[in-house]
Amino acid sequence: IGLLHIKFVIAGRHAEGYNACKYSGDAPVEMRLKGSVLTITDTGIGIPKEEIACVYQPFYRASNTREFAGHGIGLSLSMRILRSYRAEITITSEVDKGTSVEIEFFQHLSRSDC
């Protein structure tokens, strides 16, 4: 389970790990896998609290991202893919302090359940 999902985060240019690096400049980004929970934490620009629920929507970009390239597709697409694997995603963020994305993976459907 861990290898598949780590590969998704690292390989996906617009996945949560990429956004963490993109909005953190030269600051380090921490990716931690503990059991079935992957946590990605940055010290970047953060997401305004009132906008966190909106980042799941396609083409939505937080109001403080204007100076960064992007179209608002990556995070919403990543969320859809992760949810198809029955993952739960929790985003906590504070403007100018950083963002933490916690992804909890649950056992997915077996072939007989499809």
CSV table of N, CA and C in Angstrom, one decimal:
chain,number,residue,atom,x,y,z
A,1,ILE,N,0.8,-1.2,0.0
A,1,ILE,CA,0.0,0.0,0.0
A,1,ILE,C,0.9,1.3,0.0
A,2,GLY,N,1.9,1.3,0.8
A,2,GLY,CA,2.7,2.5,0.9
A,2,GLY,C,3.4,2.9,-0.4
A,3,LEU,N,4.1,1.9,-1.0
A,3,LEU,CA,4.8,2.1,-2.2
A,3,LEU,C,4.0,2.7,-3.3
A,4,LEU,N,2.8,2.2,-3.6
A,4,LEU,CA,1.9,2.7,-4.6
A,4,LEU,C,1.5,4.1,-4.4
A,5,HIS,N,1.2,4.5,-3.1
A,5,HIS,CA,0.8,5.8,-2.8
A,5,HIS,C,1.9,6.8,-2.8
A,6,ILE,N,3.1,6.4,-2.3
A,6,ILE,CA,4.2,7.3,-2.4
A,6,ILE,C,4.6,7.5,-3.8
A,7,LYS,N,4.5,6.5,-4.6
A,7,LYS,CA,4.8,6.7,-6.1
A,7,LYS,C,3.8,7.7,-6.6
A,8,PHE,N,2.6,7.7,-6.3
A,8,PHE,CA,1.6,8.6,-6.8
A,8,PHE,C,2.0,10.0,-6.4
A,9,VAL,N,2.3,10.2,-5.1
A,9,VAL,CA,2.7,11.6,-4.7
A,9,VAL,C,3.9,12.1,-5.3
A,10,ILE,N,4.9,11.3,-5.5
A,10,ILE,CA,6.2,11.7,-6.0
A,10,ILE,C,6.1,11.9,-7.6
A,11,ALA,N,5.4,11.0,-8.2
A,11,ALA,CA,5.4,11.0,-9.7
A,11,ALA,C,4.4,12.0,-10.2
A,12,GLY,N,3.3,12.3,-9.5
A,12,GLY,CA,2.3,13.2,-10.0
A,12,GLY,C,2.8,14.7,-9.8
A,13,ARG,N,3.0,15.3,-11.0
A,13,ARG,CA,3.6,16.6,-11.0
A,13,ARG,C,2.7,17.6,-10.2
A,14,HIS,N,1.4,17.4,-10.2
A,14,HIS,CA,0.5,18.3,-9.5
A,14,HIS,C,-0.1,17.7,-8.2
A,15,ALA,N,0.5,16.6,-7.8
A,15,ALA,CA,0.1,16.0,-6.5
A,15,ALA,C,0.4,16.9,-5.3
A,16,GLU,N,-0.1,16.5,-4.2
A,16,GLU,CA,0.2,17.3,-3.0
A,16,GLU,C,1.6,17.6,-2.7
A,17,GLY,N,2.5,16.6,-2.9
A,17,GLY,CA,3.9,16.8,-2.7
A,17,GLY,C,4.5,17.9,-3.6
A,18,TYR,N,4.1,17.9,-4.8
A,18,TYR,CA,4.6,18.9,-5.8
A,18,TYR,C,4.1,20.3,-5.3
A,19,ASN,N,2.8,20.5,-5.0
A,19,ASN,CA,2.3,21.7,-4.5
A,19,ASN,C,3.1,22.2,-3.3
A,20,ALA,N,3.4,21.3,-2.4
A,20,ALA,CA,4.1,21.7,-1.2
A,20,ALA,C,5.4,22.3,-1.6
A,21,CYS,N,6.1,21.8,-2.5
A,21,CYS,CA,7.4,22.3,-3.0
A,21,CYS,C,7.2,23.6,-3.7
A,22,LYS,N,6.2,23.7,-4.6
A,22,LYS,CA,6.0,24.8,-5.4
A,22,LYS,C,5.7,26.1,-4.6
A,23,TYR,N,4.9,25.9,-3.5
A,23,TYR,CA,4.5,27.1,-2.7
A,23,TYR,C,5.4,27.4,-1.5
A,24,SER,N,6.5,26.6,-1.4
A,24,SER,CA,7.4,26.8,-0.2
A,24,SER,C,8.8,27.4,-0.6
A,25,GLY,N,9.0,27.6,-1.9
A,25,GLY,CA,10.3,28.2,-2.3
A,25,GLY,C,11.4,27.2,-2.1
A,26,ASP,N,12.4,27.7,-1.4
A,26,ASP,CA,13.6,26.9,-1.1
A,26,ASP,C,13.5,26.1,0.3
A,27,ALA,N,12.4,26.3,1.0
A,27,ALA,CA,12.2,25.7,2.3
A,27,ALA,C,11.9,24.2,2.1
A,28,PRO,N,12.4,23.4,3.0
A,28,PRO,CA,12.2,21.9,2.9
A,28,PRO,C,10.8,21.6,3.1
A,29,VAL,N,10.4,20.5,2.5
A,29,VAL,CA,9.0,19.9,2.7
A,29,VAL,C,9.2,18.5,3.3
A,30,GLU,N,8.4,18.3,4.3
A,30,GLU,CA,8.5,17.0,5.0
A,30,GLU,C,7.4,16.0,4.5
A,31,MET,N,7.8,14.8,4.1
A,31,MET,CA,6.8,13.8,3.7
A,31,MET,C,7.1,12.6,4.7
A,32,ARG,N,6.1,12.2,5.4
A,32,ARG,CA,6.2,11.2,6.4
A,32,ARG,C,5.2,10.1,6.2
A,33,LEU,N,5.6,8.9,6.2
A,33,LEU,CA,4.7,7.8,6.1
A,33,LEU,C,4.7,7.0,7.4
A,34,LYS,N,3.6,6.9,8.1
A,34,LYS,CA,3.5,6.2,9.3
A,34,LYS,C,2.3,5.3,9.2
A,35,GLY,N,2.6,4.0,9.1
A,35,GLY,CA,1.5,3.0,8.9
A,35,GLY,C,0.8,3.3,7.6
A,36,SER,N,-0.5,3.6,7.7
A,36,SER,CA,-1.2,3.9,6.5
A,36,SER,C,-1.5,5.4,6.3
A,37,VAL,N,-0.8,6.2,7.0
A,37,VAL,CA,-1.0,7.7,6.9
A,37,VAL,C,0.2,8.4,6.4
A,38,LEU,N,0.0,9.1,5.3
A,38,LEU,CA,1.1,9.9,4.7
A,38,LEU,C,0.8,11.4,5.0
A,39,THR,N,1.7,12.0,5.6
A,39,THR,CA,1.6,13.4,5.9
A,39,THR,C,2.6,14.2,5.2
A,40,ILE,N,2.2,15.3,4.5
A,40,ILE,CA,3.0,16.2,3.7
A,40,ILE,C,2.9,17.6,4.4
A,41,THR,N,4.0,18.1,4.9
A,41,THR,CA,4.0,19.4,5.6
A,41,THR,C,5.0,20.3,5.0
A,42,ASP,N,4.5,21.6,4.7
A,42,ASP,CA,5.4,22.6,4.2
A,42,ASP,C,5.3,23.8,5.1
A,43,THR,N,6.2,24.8,4.8
A,43,THR,CA,6.2,26.1,5.5
A,43,THR,C,6.0,27.2,4.5
A,44,GLY,N,5.2,26.9,3.5
A,44,GLY,CA,5.0,27.9,2.4
A,44,GLY,C,3.9,28.9,2.7
A,45,ILE,N,3.3,29.4,1.7
A,45,ILE,CA,2.4,30.5,1.8
A,45,ILE,C,1.1,30.2,2.5
A,46,GLY,N,0.7,28.9,2.7
A,46,GLY,CA,-0.5,28.5,3.3
A,46,GLY,C,-1.7,28.8,2.5
A,47,ILE,N,-2.9,28.3,3.0
A,47,ILE,CA,-4.2,28.5,2.3
A,47,ILE,C,-5.1,29.3,3.3
A,48,PRO,N,-5.7,30.4,2.8
A,48,PRO,CA,-6.6,31.0,3.7
A,48,PRO,C,-7.7,30.1,4.3
A,49,LYS,N,-7.9,30.1,5.6
A,49,LYS,CA,-8.8,29.2,6.2
A,49,LYS,C,-10.2,29.1,5.5
A,50,GLU,N,-10.8,30.2,5.1
A,50,GLU,CA,-12.1,30.2,4.5
A,50,GLU,C,-12.1,29.6,3.1
A,51,GLU,N,-10.9,29.3,2.5
A,51,GLU,CA,-10.8,28.8,1.2
A,51,GLU,C,-10.4,27.3,1.1
A,52,ILE,N,-10.1,26.7,2.3
A,52,ILE,CA,-9.6,25.3,2.3
A,52,ILE,C,-10.6,24.4,1.7
A,53,ALA,N,-11.9,24.5,2.0
A,53,ALA,CA,-12.9,23.7,1.4
A,53,ALA,C,-13.0,23.9,-0.1
A,54,CYS,N,-12.6,25.0,-0.6
A,54,CYS,CA,-12.7,25.3,-2.1
A,54,CYS,C,-11.6,24.6,-2.9
A,55,VAL,N,-10.5,24.3,-2.3
A,55,VAL,CA,-9.4,23.7,-3.1
A,55,VAL,C,-9.7,22.4,-3.7
A,56,TYR,N,-10.8,21.7,-3.3
A,56,TYR,CA,-11.2,20.5,-3.8
A,56,TYR,C,-11.9,20.6,-5.2
A,57,GLN,N,-12.3,21.9,-5.5
A,57,GLN,CA,-13.0,22.1,-6.7
A,57,GLN,C,-12.1,22.3,-7.9
A,58,PRO,N,-12.4,21.7,-9.0
A,58,PRO,CA,-11.6,21.9,-10.2
A,58,PRO,C,-11.4,23.4,-10.6
A,59,PHE,N,-10.3,23.8,-11.0
A,59,PHE,CA,-9.9,25.1,-11.5
A,59,PHE,C,-10.0,26.2,-10.4
A,60,TYR,N,-10.1,25.8,-9.1
A,60,TYR,CA,-10.1,26.8,-8.0
A,60,TYR,C,-8.6,27.0,-7.6
A,61,ARG,N,-8.3,28.3,-7.4
A,61,ARG,CA,-6.9,28.6,-6.9
A,61,ARG,C,-7.1,29.6,-5.8
A,62,ALA,N,-6.4,29.3,-4.7
A,62,ALA,CA,-6.5,30.2,-3.5
A,62,ALA,C,-6.1,31.6,-3.9
A,63,SER,N,-6.7,32.6,-3.2
A,63,SER,CA,-6.5,34.0,-3.5
A,63,SER,C,-5.1,34.5,-3.4
A,64,ASN,N,-4.3,33.7,-2.6
A,64,ASN,CA,-2.9,34.2,-2.4
A,64,ASN,C,-1.9,33.4,-3.4
A,65,THR,N,-2.4,32.8,-4.5
A,65,THR,CA,-1.5,32.1,-5.4
A,65,THR,C,-1.3,32.8,-6.7
A,66,ARG,N,-1.7,34.0,-6.8
A,66,ARG,CA,-1.7,34.7,-8.1
A,66,ARG,C,-0.3,34.8,-8.8
A,67,GLU,N,0.7,34.9,-7.9
A,67,GLU,CA,2.1,35.0,-8.5
A,67,GLU,C,2.7,33.7,-8.9
A,68,PHE,N,2.0,32.6,-8.7
A,68,PHE,CA,2.5,31.2,-9.0
A,68,PHE,C,1.7,30.7,-10.2
A,69,ALA,N,2.5,30.0,-11.1
A,69,ALA,CA,1.8,29.4,-12.3
A,69,ALA,C,0.9,28.3,-11.8
A,70,GLY,N,-0.1,28.1,-12.6
A,70,GLY,CA,-1.0,26.9,-12.3
A,70,GLY,C,-2.4,27.2,-12.8
A,71,HIS,N,-3.2,26.1,-12.8
A,71,HIS,CA,-4.6,26.2,-13.3
A,71,HIS,C,-5.7,25.7,-12.4
A,72,GLY,N,-5.3,25.2,-11.2
A,72,GLY,CA,-6.2,24.7,-10.3
A,72,GLY,C,-6.8,23.3,-10.6
A,73,ILE,N,-6.0,22.6,-11.3
A,73,ILE,CA,-6.4,21.2,-11.7
A,73,ILE,C,-5.8,20.2,-10.9
A,74,GLY,N,-4.6,20.3,-10.5
A,74,GLY,CA,-3.8,19.2,-9.9
A,74,GLY,C,-4.4,18.8,-8.5
A,75,LEU,N,-4.6,19.7,-7.6
A,75,LEU,CA,-5.1,19.3,-6.3
A,75,LEU,C,-6.5,18.6,-6.4
A,76,SER,N,-7.4,19.1,-7.1
A,76,SER,CA,-8.7,18.5,-7.2
A,76,SER,C,-8.6,17.2,-7.9
A,77,LEU,N,-7.8,17.0,-8.9
A,77,LEU,CA,-7.6,15.7,-9.5
A,77,LEU,C,-7.0,14.7,-8.6
A,78,SER,N,-6.0,15.2,-7.8
A,78,SER,CA,-5.3,14.3,-6.8
A,78,SER,C,-6.4,13.8,-5.8
A,79,MET,N,-7.2,14.7,-5.4
A,79,MET,CA,-8.2,14.4,-4.4
A,79,MET,C,-9.2,13.3,-5.0
A,80,ARG,N,-9.6,13.4,-6.2
A,80,ARG,CA,-10.5,12.4,-6.8
A,80,ARG,C,-9.8,11.1,-6.9
A,81,ILE,N,-8.6,11.1,-7.3
A,81,ILE,CA,-7.8,9.8,-7.4
A,81,ILE,C,-7.7,9.2,-6.0
A,82,LEU,N,-7.3,10.0,-5.0
A,82,LEU,CA,-7.1,9.4,-3.7
A,82,LEU,C,-8.4,8.9,-3.1
A,83,ARG,N,-9.5,9.6,-3.3
A,83,ARG,CA,-10.8,9.1,-2.9
A,83,ARG,C,-11.2,7.8,-3.5
A,84,SER,N,-10.8,7.6,-4.8
A,84,SER,CA,-11.1,6.4,-5.5
A,84,SER,C,-10.4,5.2,-4.8
A,85,TYR,N,-9.4,5.5,-4.1
A,85,TYR,CA,-8.7,4.5,-3.3
A,85,TYR,C,-9.2,4.5,-1.8
A,86,ARG,N,-10.3,5.1,-1.6
A,86,ARG,CA,-10.9,5.2,-0.3
A,86,ARG,C,-10.0,5.9,0.7
A,87,ALA,N,-9.2,6.8,0.3
A,87,ALA,CA,-8.4,7.6,1.2
A,87,ALA,C,-9.1,8.8,1.8
A,88,GLU,N,-8.8,9.2,3.0
A,88,GLU,CA,-9.4,10.3,3.6
A,88,GLU,C,-8.3,11.4,3.6
A,89,ILE,N,-8.7,12.6,3.2
A,89,ILE,CA,-7.7,13.7,3.1
A,89,ILE,C,-8.1,14.8,4.0
A,90,THR,N,-7.2,15.3,4.8
A,90,THR,CA,-7.4,16.4,5.8
A,90,THR,C,-6.3,17.4,5.5
A,91,ILE,N,-6.8,18.7,5.3
A,91,ILE,CA,-5.9,19.8,5.0
A,91,ILE,C,-6.0,20.8,6.2
A,92,THR,N,-4.9,21.1,6.8
A,92,THR,CA,-4.9,22.2,7.8
A,92,THR,C,-3.8,23.2,7.3
A,93,SER,N,-4.1,24.4,7.4
A,93,SER,CA,-3.2,25.4,6.9
A,93,SER,C,-3.4,26.8,7.6
A,94,GLU,N,-2.3,27.5,7.6
A,94,GLU,CA,-2.3,28.9,8.1
A,94,GLU,C,-1.5,29.8,7.2
A,95,VAL,N,-2.1,30.9,6.8
A,95,VAL,CA,-1.5,31.8,5.8
A,95,VAL,C,-0.1,32.2,6.4
A,96,ASP,N,0.9,32.2,5.5
A,96,ASP,CA,2.3,32.6,5.8
A,96,ASP,C,3.0,31.6,6.8
A,97,LYS,N,2.3,30.6,7.2
A,97,LYS,CA,2.9,29.6,8.1
A,97,LYS,C,3.1,28.2,7.4
A,98,GLY,N,2.2,27.8,6.5
A,98,GLY,CA,2.4,26.6,5.9
A,98,GLY,C,1.1,25.7,5.9
A,99,THR,N,1.2,24.6,5.3
A,99,THR,CA,0.1,23.7,5.1
A,99,THR,C,0.5,22.2,5.4
A,100,SER,N,-0.4,21.5,6.0
A,100,SER,CA,-0.2,20.1,6.2
A,100,SER,C,-1.4,19.3,5.6
A,101,VAL,N,-1.0,18.3,4.8
A,101,VAL,CA,-2.0,17.4,4.1
A,101,VAL,C,-1.8,16.0,4.7
A,102,GLU,N,-2.8,15.5,5.3
A,102,GLU,CA,-2.8,14.2,5.9
A,102,GLU,C,-3.6,13.3,5.0
A,103,ILE,N,-3.1,12.2,4.5
A,103,ILE,CA,-3.8,11.3,3.7
A,103,ILE,C,-3.8,9.9,4.4
A,104,GLU,N,-5.0,9.5,4.7
A,104,GLU,CA,-5.1,8.2,5.4
A,104,GLU,C,-5.7,7.2,4.4
A,105,PHE,N,-4.9,6.1,4.2
A,105,PHE,CA,-5.3,5.1,3.3
A,105,PHE,C,-6.0,3.9,4.0
A,106,PHE,N,-7.1,3.5,3.5
A,106,PHE,CA,-7.8,2.3,4.0
A,106,PHE,C,-7.7,1.2,3.0
A,107,GLN,N,-7.9,0.0,3.5
A,107,GLN,CA,-7.9,-1.1,2.5
A,107,GLN,C,-8.9,-0.9,1.4
A,108,HIS,N,-8.5,-1.1,0.2
A,108,HIS,CA,-9.4,-0.9,-0.9
A,108,HIS,C,-10.2,-2.1,-1.3
A,109,LEU,N,-11.1,-2.0,-2.2
A,109,LEU,CA,-12.0,-3.1,-2.6
A,109,LEU,C,-11.2,-4.2,-3.2
A,110,SER,N,-11.6,-5.4,-2.9
A,110,SER,CA,-11.0,-6.6,-3.6
A,110,SER,C,-11.7,-6.8,-4.9
A,111,ARG,N,-11.2,-7.6,-5.7
A,111,ARG,CA,-11.8,-7.8,-7.0
A,111,ARG,C,-13.2,-8.4,-6.9
A,112,SER,N,-13.5,-9.2,-5.8
A,112,SER,CA,-14.8,-9.8,-5.6
A,112,SER,C,-15.8,-8.8,-5.2
A,113,ASP,N,-15.4,-7.6,-4.7
A,113,ASP,CA,-16.3,-6.6,-4.2
A,113,ASP,C,-16.7,-5.6,-5.3
A,114,CYS,N,-16.1,-5.7,-6.5
A,114,CYS,CA,-16.4,-4.8,-7.6
A,114,CYS,C,-17.7,-5.1,-8.3
